[in-house]
JSON list of C-alpha atoms in Angstrom, two decimals:
[
{"chain": "A", "resi": 1, "resn": "UNK", "atom": "CA", "xyz": [17.21, 6.48, 15.52]},
{"chain": "A", "resi": 2, "resn": "UNK", "atom": "CA", "xyz": [15.15, 4.04, 17.59]},
{"chain": "A", "resi": 3, "resn": "UNK", "atom": "CA", "xyz": [11.62, 3.73, 16.23]},
{"chain": "A", "resi": 4, "resn": "UNK", "atom": "CA", "xyz": [8.63, 2.68, 18.31]},
{"chain": "A", "resi": 5, "resn": "UNK", "atom": "CA", "xyz": [6.44, 1.85, 15.32]},
{"chain": "A", "resi": 6, "resn": "UNK", "atom": "CA", "xyz": [6.79, 0.79, 11.72]},
{"chain": "A", "resi": 7, "resn": "UNK", "atom": "CA", "xyz": [3.91, 1.01, 9.24]},
{"chain": "A", "resi": 8, "resn": "UNK", "atom": "CA", "xyz": [3.76, -0.60, 5.80]},
{"chain": "A", "resi": 9, "resn": "UNK", "atom": "CA", "xyz": [1.92, -0.01, 2.56]},
{"chain": "A", "resi": 10, "resn": "UNK", "atom": "CA", "xyz": [0.72, -3.25, 0.92]},
{"chain": "A", "resi": 11, "resn": "UNK", "atom": "CA", "xyz": [0.75, -3.05, -2.88]},
{"chain": "A", "resi": 12, "resn": "UNK", "atom": "CA", "xyz": [4.28, -2.84, -4.21]},
{"chain": "A", "resi": 13, "resn": "UNK", "atom": "CA", "xyz": [5.72, -2.93, -0.69]},
{"chain": "A", "resi": 14, "resn": "UNK", "atom": "CA", "xyz": [4.58, -6.12, 1.03]},
{"chain": "A", "resi": 15, "resn": "UNK", "atom": "CA", "xyz": [3.09, -7.78, -2.03]},
{"chain": "A", "resi": 16, "resn": "UNK", "atom": "CA", "xyz": [3.97, -7.98, -5.71]},
{"chain": "A", "resi": 17, "resn": "UNK", "atom": "CA", "xyz": [0.42, -7.20, -6.77]},
{"chain": "A", "resi": 18, "resn": "UNK", "atom": "CA", "xyz": [1.03, -5.02, -9.80]},
{"chain": "A", "resi": 19, "resn": "UNK", "atom": "CA", "xyz": [0.72, -7.81, -12.42]},
{"chain": "A", "resi": 20, "resn": "UNK", "atom": "CA", "xyz": [-2.61, -8.96, -10.97]},
{"chain": "A", "resi": 21, "resn": "UNK", "atom": "CA", "xyz": [-3.83, -5.35, -10.73]},
{"chain": "A", "resi": 22, "resn": "UNK", "atom": "CA", "xyz": [-2.98, -4.65, -14.37]},
{"chain": "A", "resi": 23, "resn": "UNK", "atom": "CA", "xyz": [-4.67, -7.86, -15.55]},
{"chain": "A", "resi": 24, "resn": "UNK", "atom": "CA", "xyz": [-7.84, -7.28, -13.53]},
{"chain": "A", "resi": 25, "resn": "UNK", "atom": "CA", "xyz": [-8.13, -3.56, -14.34]},
{"chain": "A", "resi": 26, "resn": "UNK", "atom": "CA", "xyz": [-7.73, -4.27, -18.05]},
{"chain": "A", "resi": 27, "resn": "UNK", "atom": "CA", "xyz": [-10.51, -6.85, -17.92]},
{"chain": "A", "resi": 28, "resn": "UNK", "atom": "CA", "xyz": [-12.95, -4.57, -16.03]},
{"chain": "A", "resi": 29, "resn": "UNK", "atom": "CA", "xyz": [-12.21, -1.52, -18.16]},
{"chain": "A", "resi": 30, "resn": "UNK", "atom": "CA", "xyz": [-12.89, -3.58, -21.25]},
{"chain": "A", "resi": 31, "resn": "UNK", "atom": "CA", "xyz": [-16.43, -4.03, -19.96]},
{"chain": "A", "resi": 32, "resn": "UNK", "atom": "CA", "xyz": [-16.74, -0.27, -19.90]},
{"chain": "A", "resi": 33, "resn": "UNK", "atom": "CA", "xyz": [-15.15, 0.21, -23.31]},
{"chain": "A", "resi": 34, "resn": "UNK", "atom": "CA", "xyz": [-12.22, 2.07, -21.77]},
{"chain": "A", "resi": 35, "resn": "UNK", "atom": "CA", "xyz": [-8.57, 1.74, -22.84]},
{"chain": "A", "resi": 36, "resn": "UNK", "atom": "CA", "xyz": [-5.83, 0.54, -20.52]},
{"chain": "A", "resi": 37, "resn": "UNK", "atom": "CA", "xyz": [-2.08, 0.22, -21.04]},
{"chain": "A", "resi": 38, "resn": "UNK", "atom": "CA", "xyz": [1.15, -0.14, -19.09]},
{"chain": "A", "resi": 39, "resn": "UNK", "atom": "CA", "xyz": [1.50, 3.60, -18.51]},
{"chain": "A", "resi": 40, "resn": "UNK", "atom": "CA", "xyz": [-1.99, 3.83, -17.00]},
{"chain": "A", "resi": 41, "resn": "UNK", "atom": "CA", "xyz": [-1.26, 0.77, -14.87]},
{"chain": "A", "resi": 42, "resn": "UNK", "atom": "CA", "xyz": [1.85, 2.39, -13.40]},
{"chain": "A", "resi": 43, "resn": "UNK", "atom": "CA", "xyz": [0.05, 5.70, -12.89]},
{"chain": "A", "resi": 44, "resn": "UNK", "atom": "CA", "xyz": [-3.08, 4.36, -11.20]},
{"chain": "A", "resi": 45, "resn": "UNK", "atom": "CA", "xyz": [-1.60, 1.43, -9.25]},
{"chain": "A", "resi": 46, "resn": "UNK", "atom": "CA", "xyz": [-0.72, 3.45, -6.10]},
{"chain": "A", "resi": 47, "resn": "UNK", "atom": "CA", "xyz": [-3.93, 5.52, -6.16]},
{"chain": "A", "resi": 48, "resn": "UNK", "atom": "CA", "xyz": [-6.96, 5.16, -3.93]},
{"chain": "A", "resi": 49, "resn": "UNK", "atom": "CA", "xyz": [-9.91, 3.64, -5.79]},
{"chain": "A", "resi": 50, "resn": "UNK", "atom": "CA", "xyz": [-11.83, 6.87, -6.31]},
{"chain": "A", "resi": 51, "resn": "UNK", "atom": "CA", "xyz": [-8.78, 8.69, -7.65]},
{"chain": "A", "resi": 52, "resn": "UNK", "atom": "CA", "xyz": [-7.96, 5.86, -10.00]},
{"chain": "A", "resi": 53, "resn": "UNK", "atom": "CA", "xyz": [-11.51, 5.76, -11.34]},
{"chain": "A", "resi": 54, "resn": "UNK", "atom": "CA", "xyz": [-11.44, 9.51, -12.03]},
{"chain": "A", "resi": 55, "resn": "UNK", "atom": "CA", "xyz": [-8.08, 9.14, -13.83]},
{"chain": "A", "resi": 56, "resn": "UNK", "atom": "CA", "xyz": [-9.46, 6.28, -15.91]},
{"chain": "A", "resi": 57, "resn": "UNK", "atom": "CA", "xyz": [-12.51, 8.24, -16.98]},
{"chain": "A", "resi": 58, "resn": "UNK", "atom": "CA", "xyz": [-15.16, 6.32, -15.05]},
{"chain": "A", "resi": 59, "resn": "UNK", "atom": "CA", "xyz": [-18.34, 8.33, -14.53]},
{"chain": "A", "resi": 60, "resn": "UNK", "atom": "CA", "xyz": [-19.02, 9.14, -10.87]},
{"chain": "A", "resi": 61, "resn": "UNK", "atom": "CA", "xyz": [-22.44, 7.49, -11.13]},
{"chain": "A", "resi": 62, "resn": "UNK", "atom": "CA", "xyz": [-20.68, 4.22, -12.02]},
{"chain": "A", "resi": 63, "resn": "UNK", "atom": "CA", "xyz": [-18.14, 4.25, -9.17]},
{"chain": "A", "resi": 64, "resn": "UNK", "atom": "CA", "xyz": [-19.99, 1.75, -6.95]},
{"chain": "A", "resi": 65, "resn": "UNK", "atom": "CA", "xyz": [-20.62, -0.70, -9.81]},
{"chain": "A", "resi": 66, "resn": "UNK", "atom": "CA", "xyz": [-17.08, -0.38, -11.13]},
{"chain": "A", "resi": 67, "resn": "UNK", "atom": "CA", "xyz": [-15.58, -0.93, -7.68]},
{"chain": "A", "resi": 68, "resn": "UNK", "atom": "CA", "xyz": [-17.82, -3.95, -7.11]},
{"chain": "A", "resi": 69, "resn": "UNK", "atom": "CA", "xyz": [-16.75, -5.45, -10.45]},
{"chain": "A", "resi": 70, "resn": "UNK", "atom": "CA", "xyz": [-13.09, -4.77, -9.75]},
{"chain": "A", "resi": 71, "resn": "UNK", "atom": "CA", "xyz": [-13.29, -6.42, -6.34]},
{"chain": "A", "resi": 72, "resn": "UNK", "atom": "CA", "xyz": [-15.18, -9.44, -7.74]},
{"chain": "A", "resi": 73, "resn": "UNK", "atom": "CA", "xyz": [-12.67, -10.03, -10.50]},
{"chain": "A", "resi": 74, "resn": "UNK", "atom": "CA", "xyz": [-9.69, -9.40, -8.21]},
{"chain": "A", "resi": 75, "resn": "UNK", "atom": "CA", "xyz": [-11.02, -11.98, -5.78]},
{"chain": "A", "resi": 76, "resn": "UNK", "atom": "CA", "xyz": [-10.51, -14.55, -8.54]},
{"chain": "A", "resi": 77, "resn": "UNK", "atom": "CA", "xyz": [-6.83, -13.56, -8.80]},
{"chain": "A", "resi": 78, "resn": "UNK", "atom": "CA", "xyz": [-5.71, -13.39, -5.15]},
{"chain": "A", "resi": 79, "resn": "UNK", "atom": "CA", "xyz": [-3.69, -16.60, -5.67]},
{"chain": "A", "resi": 80, "resn": "UNK", "atom": "CA", "xyz": [-1.56, -14.74, -8.21]},
{"chain": "A", "resi": 81, "resn": "UNK", "atom": "CA", "xyz": [-0.38, -12.25, -5.55]},
{"chain": "A", "resi": 82, "resn": "UNK", "atom": "CA", "xyz": [2.71, -13.13, -3.54]},
{"chain": "A", "resi": 83, "resn": "UNK", "atom": "CA", "xyz": [4.74, -11.49, -0.84]},
{"chain": "A", "resi": 84, "resn": "UNK", "atom": "CA", "xyz": [7.99, -10.04, -2.08]},
{"chain": "A", "resi": 85, "resn": "UNK", "atom": "CA", "xyz": [11.00, -12.23, -1.17]},
{"chain": "A", "resi": 86, "resn": "UNK", "atom": "CA", "xyz": [12.22, -11.47, 2.31]},
{"chain": "A", "resi": 87, "resn": "UNK", "atom": "CA", "xyz": [9.02, -9.81, 3.61]},
{"chain": "A", "resi": 88, "resn": "UNK", "atom": "CA", "xyz": [7.87, -12.74, 5.74]},
{"chain": "A", "resi": 89, "resn": "UNK", "atom": "CA", "xyz": [11.30, -13.01, 7.39]},
{"chain": "A", "resi": 90, "resn": "UNK", "atom": "CA", "xyz": [11.41, -9.26, 7.96]},
{"chain": "A", "resi": 91, "resn": "UNK", "atom": "CA", "xyz": [8.13, -9.18, 9.84]},
{"chain": "A", "resi": 92, "resn": "UNK", "atom": "CA", "xyz": [9.05, -12.32, 11.80]},
{"chain": "A", "resi": 93, "resn": "UNK", "atom": "CA", "xyz": [12.30, -10.81, 13.05]},
{"chain": "A", "resi": 94, "resn": "UNK", "atom": "CA", "xyz": [11.09, -7.31, 14.01]},
{"chain": "A", "resi": 95, "resn": "UNK", "atom": "CA", "xyz": [11.49, -6.60, 17.77]},
{"chain": "A", "resi": 96, "resn": "UNK", "atom": "CA", "xyz": [8.60, -7.88, 19.84]},
{"chain": "A", "resi": 97, "resn": "UNK", "atom": "CA", "xyz": [7.97, -4.46, 21.44]},
{"chain": "A", "resi": 98, "resn": "UNK", "atom": "CA", "xyz": [7.88, -2.66, 18.06]},
{"chain": "A", "resi": 99, "resn": "UNK", "atom": "CA", "xyz": [4.37, -1.63, 16.98]},
{"chain": "A", "resi": 100, "resn": "UNK", "atom": "CA", "xyz": [3.70, -2.86, 13.46]},
{"chain": "A", "resi": 101, "resn": "UNK", "atom": "CA", "xyz": [0.85, -1.97, 11.12]},
{"chain": "A", "resi": 102, "resn": "UNK", "atom": "CA", "xyz": [-0.53, -1.50, 7.63]},
{"chain": "A", "resi": 103, "resn": "UNK", "atom": "CA", "xyz": [-1.74, 1.69, 5.98]},
{"chain": "A", "resi": 104, "resn": "UNK", "atom": "CA", "xyz": [-3.26, 0.96, 2.58]},
{"chain": "A", "resi": 105, "resn": "UNK", "atom": "CA", "xyz": [-5.58, 2.48, -0.01]},
{"chain": "A", "resi": 106, "resn": "UNK", "atom": "CA", "xyz": [-7.23, -0.93, -0.46]},
{"chain": "A", "resi": 107, "resn": "UNK", "atom": "CA", "xyz": [-10.77, -1.45, 0.78]},
{"chain": "A", "resi": 108, "resn": "UNK", "atom": "CA", "xyz": [-10.95, -3.66, 3.88]},
{"chain": "A", "resi": 109, "resn": "UNK", "atom": "CA", "xyz": [-12.58, -6.61, 2.12]},
{"chain": "A", "resi": 110, "resn": "UNK", "atom": "CA", "xyz": [-9.85, -6.52, -0.54]},
{"chain": "A", "resi": 111, "resn": "UNK", "atom": "CA", "xyz": [-7.11, -6.39, 2.07]},
{"chain": "A", "resi": 112, "resn": "UNK", "atom": "CA", "xyz": [-8.68, -9.22, 4.01]},
{"chain": "A", "resi": 113, "resn": "UNK", "atom": "CA", "xyz": [-9.16, -11.37, 0.93]},
{"chain": "A", "resi": 114, "resn": "UNK", "atom": "CA", "xyz": [-5.67, -10.87, -0.31]},
{"chain": "A", "resi": 115, "resn": "UNK", "atom": "CA", "xyz": [-3.73, -10.91, 2.95]},
{"chain": "A", "resi": 116, "resn": "UNK", "atom": "CA", "xyz": [-5.55, -13.24, 5.34]},
{"chain": "A", "resi": 117, "resn": "UNK", "atom": "CA", "xyz": [-3.54, -16.24, 4.10]},
{"chain": "A", "resi": 118, "resn": "UNK", "atom": "CA", "xyz": [-0.28, -14.76, 5.36]},
{"chain": "A", "resi": 119, "resn": "UNK", "atom": "CA", "xyz": [0.80, -15.49, 8.96]},
{"chain": "A", "resi": 120, "resn": "UNK", "atom": "CA", "xyz": [2.39, -12.04, 9.18]},
{"chain": "A", "resi": 121, "resn": "UNK", "atom": "CA", "xyz": [-1.09, -10.52, 9.55]},
{"chain": "A", "resi": 122, "resn": "UNK", "atom": "CA", "xyz": [-1.16, -11.87, 13.12]},
{"chain": "A", "resi": 123, "resn": "UNK", "atom": "CA", "xyz": [1.76, -9.54, 13.88]},
{"chain": "A", "resi": 124, "resn": "UNK", "atom": "CA", "xyz": [-0.14, -6.41, 12.90]},
{"chain": "A", "resi": 125, "resn": "UNK", "atom": "CA", "xyz": [-1.14, -4.14, 15.77]},
{"chain": "A", "resi": 126, "resn": "UNK", "atom": "CA", "xyz": [-3.30, -1.97, 13.50]},
{"chain": "A", "resi": 127, "resn": "UNK", "atom": "CA", "xyz": [-4.54, -1.99, 9.90]},
{"chain": "A", "resi": 128, "resn": "UNK", "atom": "CA", "xyz": [-5.95, 1.13, 8.23]},
{"chain": "A", "resi": 129, "resn": "UNK", "atom": "CA", "xyz": [-7.76, 0.74, 4.91]},
{"chain": "A", "resi": 130, "resn": "UNK", "atom": "CA", "xyz": [-9.65, 3.12, 2.61]},
{"chain": "A", "resi": 131, "resn": "UNK", "atom": "CA", "xyz": [-12.81, 2.29, 4.57]},
{"chain": "A", "resi": 132, "resn": "UNK", "atom": "CA", "xyz": [-11.43, 3.51, 7.88]},
{"chain": "A", "resi": 133, "resn": "UNK", "atom": "CA", "xyz": [-10.83, 7.21, 7.34]},
{"chain": "A", "resi": 134, "resn": "UNK", "atom": "CA", "xyz": [-12.69, 9.91, 5.34]},
{"chain": "A", "resi": 135, "resn": "UNK", "atom": "CA", "xyz": [-9.46, 10.86, 3.52]},
{"chain": "A", "resi": 136, "resn": "UNK", "atom": "CA", "xyz": [-7.00, 8.67, 1.64]},
{"chain": "A", "resi": 137, "resn": "UNK", "atom": "CA", "xyz": [-3.26, 8.75, 1.05]},
{"chain": "A", "resi": 138, "resn": "UNK", "atom": "CA", "xyz": [-1.46, 11.07, 0.28]},
{"chain": "A", "resi": 139, "resn": "UNK", "atom": "CA", "xyz": [-3.47, 12.85, 2.99]},
{"chain": "A", "resi": 140, "resn": "UNK", "atom": "CA", "xyz": [-1.72, 12.13, 6.32]},
{"chain": "A", "resi": 141, "resn": "UNK", "atom": "CA", "xyz": [-4.92, 11.07, 8.12]},
{"chain": "A", "resi": 142, "resn": "UNK", "atom": "CA", "xyz": [-4.66, 7.29, 7.45]},
{"chain": "A", "resi": 143, "resn": "UNK", "atom": "CA", "xyz": [-1.06, 7.13, 8.72]},
{"chain": "A", "resi": 144, "resn": "UNK", "atom": "CA", "xyz": [-1.79, 9.40, 11.69]},
{"chain": "A", "resi": 145, "resn": "UNK", "atom": "CA", "xyz": [-4.81, 7.28, 12.57]},
{"chain": "A", "resi": 146, "resn": "UNK", "atom": "CA", "xyz": [-2.69, 4.14, 12.57]},
{"chain": "A", "resi": 147, "resn": "UNK", "atom": "CA", "xyz": [-0.14, 5.77, 14.86]},
{"chain": "A", "resi": 148, "resn": "UNK", "atom": "CA", "xyz": [-2.88, 7.05, 17.18]},
{"chain": "A", "resi": 149, "resn": "UNK", "atom": "CA", "xyz": [-4.20, 3.48, 17.41]},
{"chain": "A", "resi": 150, "resn": "UNK", "atom": "CA", "xyz": [-0.82, 2.22, 18.70]},
{"chain": "A", "resi": 151, "resn": "UNK", "atom": "CA", "xyz": [-0.12, 5.34, 20.85]},
{"chain": "A", "resi": 152, "resn": "UNK", "atom": "CA", "xyz": [3.06, 6.33, 19.01]},
{"chain": "A", "resi": 153, "resn": "UNK", "atom": "CA", "xyz": [4.04, 9.87, 18.04]},
{"chain": "A", "resi": 154, "resn": "UNK", "atom": "CA", "xyz": [4.89, 10.59, 14.36]},
{"chain": "A", "resi": 155, "resn": "UNK", "atom": "CA", "xyz": [8.47, 11.48, 15.31]},
{"chain": "A", "resi": 156, "resn": "UNK", "atom": "CA", "xyz": [8.95, 7.93, 16.65]},
{"chain": "A", "resi": 157, "resn": "UNK", "atom": "CA", "xyz": [7.61, 6.12, 13.58]},
{"chain": "A", "resi": 158, "resn": "UNK", "atom": "CA", "xyz": [8.78, 4.90, 10.19]},
{"chain": "A", "resi": 159, "resn": "UNK", "atom": "CA", "xyz": [6.53, 4.39, 7.14]},
{"chain": "A", "resi": 160, "resn": "UNK", "atom": "CA", "xyz": [7.62, 1.96, 4.39]},
{"chain": "A", "resi": 161, "resn": "UNK", "atom": "CA", "xyz": [6.12, 2.39, 0.95]},
{"chain": "A", "resi": 162, "resn": "UNK", "atom": "CA", "xyz": [6.93, 2.22, -2.77]},
{"chain": "A", "resi": 163, "resn": "UNK", "atom": "CA", "xyz": [5.14, 5.19, -4.29]},
{"chain": "A", "resi": 164, "resn": "UNK", "atom": "CA", "xyz": [5.19, 8.97, -4.40]},
{"chain": "A", "resi": 165, "resn": "UNK", "atom": "CA", "xyz": [1.81, 8.86, -2.69]},
{"chain": "A", "resi": 166, "resn": "UNK", "atom": "CA", "xyz": [3.36, 6.98, 0.23]},
{"chain": "A", "resi": 167, "resn": "UNK", "atom": "CA", "xyz": [6.26, 9.41, 0.40]},
{"chain": "A", "resi": 168, "resn": "UNK", "atom": "CA", "xyz": [3.88, 12.40, 0.40]},
{"chain": "A", "resi": 169, "resn": "UNK", "atom": "CA", "xyz": [1.77, 10.75, 3.11]},
{"chain": "A", "resi": 170, "resn": "UNK", "atom": "CA", "xyz": [4.79, 10.35, 5.35]},
{"chain": "A", "resi": 171, "resn": "UNK", "atom": "CA", "xyz": [6.00, 13.90, 4.73]},
{"chain": "A", "resi": 172, "resn": "UNK", "atom": "CA", "xyz": [2.56, 15.37, 5.52]},
{"chain": "A", "resi": 173, "resn": "UNK", "atom": "CA", "xyz": [2.42, 13.34, 8.74]},
{"chain": "A", "resi": 174, "resn": "UNK", "atom": "CA", "xyz": [6.01, 14.26, 9.75]},
{"chain": "A", "resi": 175, "resn": "UNK", "atom": "CA", "xyz": [6.97, 10.60, 9.73]},
{"chain": "A", "resi": 176, "resn": "UNK", "atom": "CA", "xyz": [10.27, 9.28, 8.42]},
{"chain": "A", "resi": 177, "resn": "UNK", "atom": "CA", "xyz": [9.88, 7.52, 5.06]},
{"chain": "A", "resi": 178, "resn": "UNK", "atom": "CA", "xyz": [11.64, 4.40, 3.83]},
{"chain": "A", "resi": 179, "resn": "UNK", "atom": "CA", "xyz": [11.38, 3.68, 0.11]},
{"chain": "A", "resi": 180, "resn": "UNK", "atom": "CA", "xyz": [10.83, 0.03, -0.86]},
{"chain": "A", "resi": 181, "resn": "UNK", "atom": "CA", "xyz": [13.03, 0.11, -3.95]},
{"chain": "A", "resi": 182, "resn": "UNK", "atom": "CA", "xyz": [12.04, -3.44, -4.90]},
{"chain": "A", "resi": 183, "resn": "UNK", "atom": "CA", "xyz": [8.49, -2.28, -5.75]},
{"chain": "A", "resi": 184, "resn": "UNK", "atom": "CA", "xyz": [8.93, 1.34, -6.76]},
{"chain": "A", "resi": 185, "resn": "UNK", "atom": "CA", "xyz": [8.04, 2.90, -10.10]},
{"chain": "A", "resi": 186, "resn": "UNK", "atom": "CA", "xyz": [11.49, 3.37, -11.67]},
{"chain": "A", "resi": 187, "resn": "UNK", "atom": "CA", "xyz": [10.37, 6.65, -13.24]},
{"chain": "A", "resi": 188, "resn": "UNK", "atom": "CA", "xyz": [9.19, 8.25, -9.97]},
{"chain": "A", "resi": 189, "resn": "UNK", "atom": "CA", "xyz": [11.21, 11.18, -8.62]},
{"chain": "A", "resi": 190, "resn": "UNK", "atom": "CA", "xyz": [11.47, 10.64, -4.85]},
{"chain": "A", "resi": 191, "resn": "UNK", "atom": "CA", "xyz": [12.68, 13.72, -3.00]},
{"chain": "A", "resi": 192, "resn": "UNK", "atom": "CA", "xyz": [11.60, 13.20, 0.64]},
{"chain": "A", "resi": 193, "resn": "UNK", "atom": "CA", "xyz": [13.09, 9.82, 1.41]},
{"chain": "A", "resi": 194, "resn": "UNK", "atom": "CA", "xyz": [15.10, 9.18, 4.58]},
{"chain": "A", "resi": 195, "resn": "UNK", "atom": "CA", "xyz": [16.01, 5.61, 3.60]},
{"chain": "A", "resi": 196, "resn": "UNK", "atom": "CA", "xyz": [16.17, 3.73, 0.34]},
{"chain": "A", "resi": 197, "resn": "UNK", "atom": "CA", "xyz": [15.87, -0.01, 1.06]},
{"chain": "A", "resi": 198, "resn": "UNK", "atom": "CA", "xyz": [16.98, -2.27, -1.77]},
{"chain": "A", "resi": 199, "resn": "UNK", "atom": "CA", "xyz": [15.75, -5.39, 0.02]},
{"chain": "A", "resi": 200, "resn": "UNK", "atom": "CA", "xyz": [13.64, -6.09, 3.15]},
{"chain": "A", "resi": 201, "resn": "UNK", "atom": "CA", "xyz": [16.62, -7.33, 5.17]},
{"chain": "A", "resi": 202, "resn": "UNK", "atom": "CA", "xyz": [17.99, -3.78, 5.16]},
{"chain": "A", "resi": 203, "resn": "UNK", "atom": "CA", "xyz": [14.93, -2.66, 7.16]},
{"chain": "A", "resi": 204, "resn": "UNK", "atom": "CA", "xyz": [15.54, -5.37, 9.72]},
{"chain": "A", "resi": 205, "resn": "UNK", "atom": "CA", "xyz": [19.11, -4.11, 10.11]},
{"chain": "A", "resi": 206, "resn": "UNK", "atom": "CA", "xyz": [17.77, -0.83, 11.56]},
{"chain": "A", "resi": 207, "resn": "UNK", "atom": "CA", "xyz": [16.57, -2.77, 14.59]},
{"chain": "A", "resi": 208, "resn": "UNK", "atom": "CA", "xyz": [19.63, -4.98, 15.21]}
]
């Protein structure tokens, strides 16, 4: 299969951001008197912000304040977030004519703050965040919007992610899905995966 576009999730796929997420979320939830543990961290990590807040018991009237506090505290921890080993080389060696993009549940200011330091962002032909579409993953709209931006049909694209939400997004969009095993929840039951990539170099091998 020769793909014309490859789209990536960020958290757990490009970046090892789970430790920072768990630390920041615990701190913000403490301000609200809410509990947080490893199980909740794994459950909410791949969710869009609104879905995570509902799951964590945040009142809808507090969503804006909670999100603002989360983003403010996370901004203090961007330096703790690193690319997974091999990601920079993967992006660098993708074919020049391949359309490359990001589809994330992060807000745009969070993505910009956390990712701007990486040269690979200059390679992105499109980036879709939670601010760019009225629906979030696992709805297919964010992924389909990214593909529309680069003029590629779903049948000619590959989406790389680490979560069930990413897998469901790809399935709903009729896009092939590649599981980033290095960042996946080991307890997740993935059933609609075309590829299981144990390391980023295996993705590059598709385009050799």
